[in-house]
XYZ file of C-alpha atoms in Angstrom:
283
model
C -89.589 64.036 90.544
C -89.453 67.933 89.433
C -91.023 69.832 91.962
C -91.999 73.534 92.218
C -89.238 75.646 94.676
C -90.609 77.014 98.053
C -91.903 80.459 98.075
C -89.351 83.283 97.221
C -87.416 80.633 95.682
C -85.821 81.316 92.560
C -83.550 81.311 89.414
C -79.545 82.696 88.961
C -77.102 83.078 86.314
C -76.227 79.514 85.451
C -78.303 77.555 87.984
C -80.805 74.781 86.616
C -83.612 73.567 88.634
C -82.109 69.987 89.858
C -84.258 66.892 90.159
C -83.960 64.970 93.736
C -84.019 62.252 91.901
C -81.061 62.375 90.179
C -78.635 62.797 93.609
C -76.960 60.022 94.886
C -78.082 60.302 98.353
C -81.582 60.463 97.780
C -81.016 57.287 95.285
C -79.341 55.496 98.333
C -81.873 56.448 100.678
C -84.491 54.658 99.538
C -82.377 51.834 98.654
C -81.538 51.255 102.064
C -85.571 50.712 102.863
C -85.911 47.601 99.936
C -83.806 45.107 102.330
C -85.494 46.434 104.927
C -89.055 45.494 103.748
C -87.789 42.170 102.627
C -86.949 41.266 105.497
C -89.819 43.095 107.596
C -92.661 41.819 105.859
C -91.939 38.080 106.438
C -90.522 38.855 109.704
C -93.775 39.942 110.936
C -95.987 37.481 109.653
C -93.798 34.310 110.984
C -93.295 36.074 114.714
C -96.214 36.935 116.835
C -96.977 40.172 118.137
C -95.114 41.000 121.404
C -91.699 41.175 123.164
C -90.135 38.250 120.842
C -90.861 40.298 117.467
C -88.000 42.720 119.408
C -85.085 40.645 118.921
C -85.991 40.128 115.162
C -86.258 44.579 115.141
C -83.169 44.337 117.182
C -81.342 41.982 115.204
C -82.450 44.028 111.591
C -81.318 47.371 112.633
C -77.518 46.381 114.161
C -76.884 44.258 111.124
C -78.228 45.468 108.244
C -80.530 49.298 108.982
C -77.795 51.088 111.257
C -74.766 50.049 109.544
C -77.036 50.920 106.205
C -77.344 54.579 107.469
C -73.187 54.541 108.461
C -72.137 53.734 104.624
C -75.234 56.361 103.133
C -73.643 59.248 106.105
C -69.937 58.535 104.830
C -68.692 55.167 105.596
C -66.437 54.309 108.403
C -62.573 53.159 108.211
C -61.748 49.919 109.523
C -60.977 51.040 112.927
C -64.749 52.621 112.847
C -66.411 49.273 111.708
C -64.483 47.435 114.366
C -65.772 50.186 116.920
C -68.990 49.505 115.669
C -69.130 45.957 115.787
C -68.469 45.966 119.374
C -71.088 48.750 120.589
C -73.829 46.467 118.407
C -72.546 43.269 120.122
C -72.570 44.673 123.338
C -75.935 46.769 122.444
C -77.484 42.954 121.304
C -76.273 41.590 124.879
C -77.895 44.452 126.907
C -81.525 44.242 124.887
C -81.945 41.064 124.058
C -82.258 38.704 126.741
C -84.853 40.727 128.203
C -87.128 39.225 126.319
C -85.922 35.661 126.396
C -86.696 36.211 130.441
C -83.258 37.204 131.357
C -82.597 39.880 134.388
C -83.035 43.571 133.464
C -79.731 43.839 134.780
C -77.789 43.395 131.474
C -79.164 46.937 131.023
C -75.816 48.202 132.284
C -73.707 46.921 128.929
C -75.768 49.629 127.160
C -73.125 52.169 128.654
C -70.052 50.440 126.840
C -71.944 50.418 123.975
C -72.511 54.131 123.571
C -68.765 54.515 124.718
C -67.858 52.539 121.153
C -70.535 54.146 119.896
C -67.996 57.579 120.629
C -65.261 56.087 119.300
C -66.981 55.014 116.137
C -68.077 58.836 115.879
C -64.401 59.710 116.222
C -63.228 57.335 113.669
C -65.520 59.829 111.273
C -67.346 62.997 112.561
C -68.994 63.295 109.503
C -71.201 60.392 109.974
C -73.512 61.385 112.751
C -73.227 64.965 111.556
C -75.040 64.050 108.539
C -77.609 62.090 109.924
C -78.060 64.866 112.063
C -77.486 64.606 115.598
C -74.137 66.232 116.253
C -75.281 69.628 114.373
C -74.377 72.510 115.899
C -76.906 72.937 119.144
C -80.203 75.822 119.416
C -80.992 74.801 123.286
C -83.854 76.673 123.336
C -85.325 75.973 119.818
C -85.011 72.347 120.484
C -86.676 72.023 124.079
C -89.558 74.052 122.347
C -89.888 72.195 119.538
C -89.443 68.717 121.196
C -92.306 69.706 123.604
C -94.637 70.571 120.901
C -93.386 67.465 118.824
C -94.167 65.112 121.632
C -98.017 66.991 122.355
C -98.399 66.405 118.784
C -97.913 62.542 118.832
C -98.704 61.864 122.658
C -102.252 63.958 121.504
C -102.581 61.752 118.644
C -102.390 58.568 120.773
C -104.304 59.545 123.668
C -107.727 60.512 121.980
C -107.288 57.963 118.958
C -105.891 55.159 120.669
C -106.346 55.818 124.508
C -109.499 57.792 124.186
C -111.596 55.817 121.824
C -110.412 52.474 122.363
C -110.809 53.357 126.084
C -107.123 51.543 126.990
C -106.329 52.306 130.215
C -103.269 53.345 132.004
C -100.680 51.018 132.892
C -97.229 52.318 134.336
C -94.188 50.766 134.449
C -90.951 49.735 136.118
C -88.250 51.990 135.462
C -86.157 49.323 133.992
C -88.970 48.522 131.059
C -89.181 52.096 130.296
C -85.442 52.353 129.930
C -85.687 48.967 127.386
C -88.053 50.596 125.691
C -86.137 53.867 125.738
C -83.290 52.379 124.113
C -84.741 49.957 121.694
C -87.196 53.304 120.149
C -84.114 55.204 120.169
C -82.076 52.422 118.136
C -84.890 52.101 115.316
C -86.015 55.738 114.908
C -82.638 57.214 115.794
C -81.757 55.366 112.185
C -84.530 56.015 110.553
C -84.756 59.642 111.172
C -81.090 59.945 110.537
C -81.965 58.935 107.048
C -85.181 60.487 106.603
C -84.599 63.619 107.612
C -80.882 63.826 108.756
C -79.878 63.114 104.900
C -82.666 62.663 102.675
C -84.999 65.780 104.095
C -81.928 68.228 104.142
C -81.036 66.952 100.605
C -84.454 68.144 99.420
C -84.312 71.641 101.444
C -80.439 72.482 99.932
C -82.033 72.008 96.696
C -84.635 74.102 97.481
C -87.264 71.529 97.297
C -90.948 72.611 98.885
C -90.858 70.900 102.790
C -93.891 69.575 101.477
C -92.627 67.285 99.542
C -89.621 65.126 101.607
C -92.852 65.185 104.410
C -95.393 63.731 101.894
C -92.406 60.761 100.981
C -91.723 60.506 104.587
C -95.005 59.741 105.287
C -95.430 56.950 102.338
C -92.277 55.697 103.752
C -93.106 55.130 107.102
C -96.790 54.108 106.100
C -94.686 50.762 104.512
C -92.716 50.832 107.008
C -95.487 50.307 109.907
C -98.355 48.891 108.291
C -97.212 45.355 107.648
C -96.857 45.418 111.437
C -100.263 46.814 112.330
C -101.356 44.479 109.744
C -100.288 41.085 112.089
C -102.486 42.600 114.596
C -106.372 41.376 115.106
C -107.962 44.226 113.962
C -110.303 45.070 110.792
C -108.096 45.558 107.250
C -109.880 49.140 106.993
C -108.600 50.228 110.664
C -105.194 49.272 110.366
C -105.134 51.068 107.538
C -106.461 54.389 108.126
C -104.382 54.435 111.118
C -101.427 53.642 109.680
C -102.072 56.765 107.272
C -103.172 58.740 110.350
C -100.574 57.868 112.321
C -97.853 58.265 109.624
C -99.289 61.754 108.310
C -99.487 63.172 112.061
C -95.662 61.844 112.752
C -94.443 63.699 110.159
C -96.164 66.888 109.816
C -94.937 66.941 113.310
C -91.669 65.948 112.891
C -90.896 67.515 109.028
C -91.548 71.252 110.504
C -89.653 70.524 113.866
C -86.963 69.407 111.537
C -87.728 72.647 109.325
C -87.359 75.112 112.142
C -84.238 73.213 113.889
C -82.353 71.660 111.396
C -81.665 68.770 113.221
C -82.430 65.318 114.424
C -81.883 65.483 118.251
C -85.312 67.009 119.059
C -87.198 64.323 116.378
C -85.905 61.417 117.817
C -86.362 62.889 121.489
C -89.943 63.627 120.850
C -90.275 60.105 119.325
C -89.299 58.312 122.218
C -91.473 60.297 124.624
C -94.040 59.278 122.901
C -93.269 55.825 122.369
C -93.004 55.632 126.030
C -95.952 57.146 126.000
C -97.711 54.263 124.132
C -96.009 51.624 125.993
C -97.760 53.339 129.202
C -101.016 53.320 127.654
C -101.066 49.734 126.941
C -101.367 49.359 123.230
């Protein structure tokens, strides 16, 4: 992939034009997503829509997708992977037997998780720096920016999902909202860390068009989502086109926020606003 610079780009003494496709990171990056379809697509077909198909999402992201994004960010020492084995243990034991039937109440073990989850960020700064989320802070750019992120994709949902399909409002108990809350911000907390945190910024050092990492983001996710959409009873054209719609809209939305902010905070805050969002709309 040789792509044209952004406007007002251009040429010095001894630079070459360098193709994305040739840097490591960008190599990884995808890389990371082929175990990740091989296990998604049968994954989805085998377990029925609903609250069960979480565990499986669970289960992928603290064992293969998360610690995936840790080795592509910088790798941890041992200390780090040991810190990290006990915030996804004690992550799995807070999320997971909700929907087995167990009490809301193991909830709580999500705050010793995000306490390893500190320590495993000590063991290596460099790792969630990377993927973006402990970049230095622009308050004000990233409330703005979330907000319009989140109108974006709320807007998106309401009139093609909410509107047309005429689903109504449902809301619900704190405690769901705060297991869905932390299960959205597990999967897309990884996946934007890679997408954007690492394999976006790698595209804008080079100088790359943002046109480009948000077209690749959007095939990406399209995979990513459609084999899911596809277990659903709904017509093959459907799921389609709103897989594309839904991907395209995600991304313009979330490439320029990403573009103006230069980090991942206000992505993945918009993202789960919106995901609670859909969750309270019933789809």
């Amino acid at each position: 992939m040789s792509a044209p610079f952004a406007a007002g780009a251009g040429y010095y003494p001894g630079f070459q034009k360098f193709k994305i496709t040739a840097d490591p990171a960008f190599r990884r990056c995808l890389l990371a997503f082929v175990p990740l379809m091989a296990m998604l697509i049968p994954g989805v077909n085998i377990i029925p829509p609903g609250m069960r198909r979480e565990i499986f999402f669970i289960s992928i992201f603290l064992v293969y997708m998360f610690p995936a994004a840790i080795v592509i960010a910088g790798g941890l020492p041992v200390s780090g992977w040991l810190w990290y084995s006990a915030a996804a243990a004690l992550f799995a034991a807070a999320t997971i037997p909700i929907p087995l039937g167990f009490s809301y109440n193991f909830l709580f073990l999500i705050i010793p998780s995000l306490f390893c989850i500190s320590k495993v960020n000590s063991a290596n700064p460099r790792v969630f720096q990377a993927l973006g989320y402990t970049t230095p802070a622009k308050p004000g750019a990233e409330i703005v920016f979330t907000a319009l992120a989140a109108a974006v994709l709320i807007s998106y949902v309401w009139i093609g999902q909410a509107f047309i399909r005429k689903l109504g409002v449902n809301v619900l108990p704190l405690n769901k909202y705060i297991w869905f809350a932390a299960t959205s911000a597990l999967y897309y907390g990884v996946l934007w860390g890679i997408l954007y945190g690492v394999l976006t910024r790698r595209f804008m050092e080079f100088r790359y068009n943002i046109i480009l990492p948000i077209a690749l983001n959007i095939f990406i996710m399209f995979c990513y989502w459609i084999p899911s959409i596809l277990s659903y009873d709904m017509k093959l054209e459907i799921a389609i086109g709103g897989s594309i719609m839904q991907s395209f809209s995600c991304h313009v939305a979330l490439g320029m926020t990403y573009f103006y902010c230069r980090t991942t905070r206000p992505l993945l805050a918009a993202f789960v606003i919106h995901y609670l969002f859909i969750k309270t709309v019933s789809i």
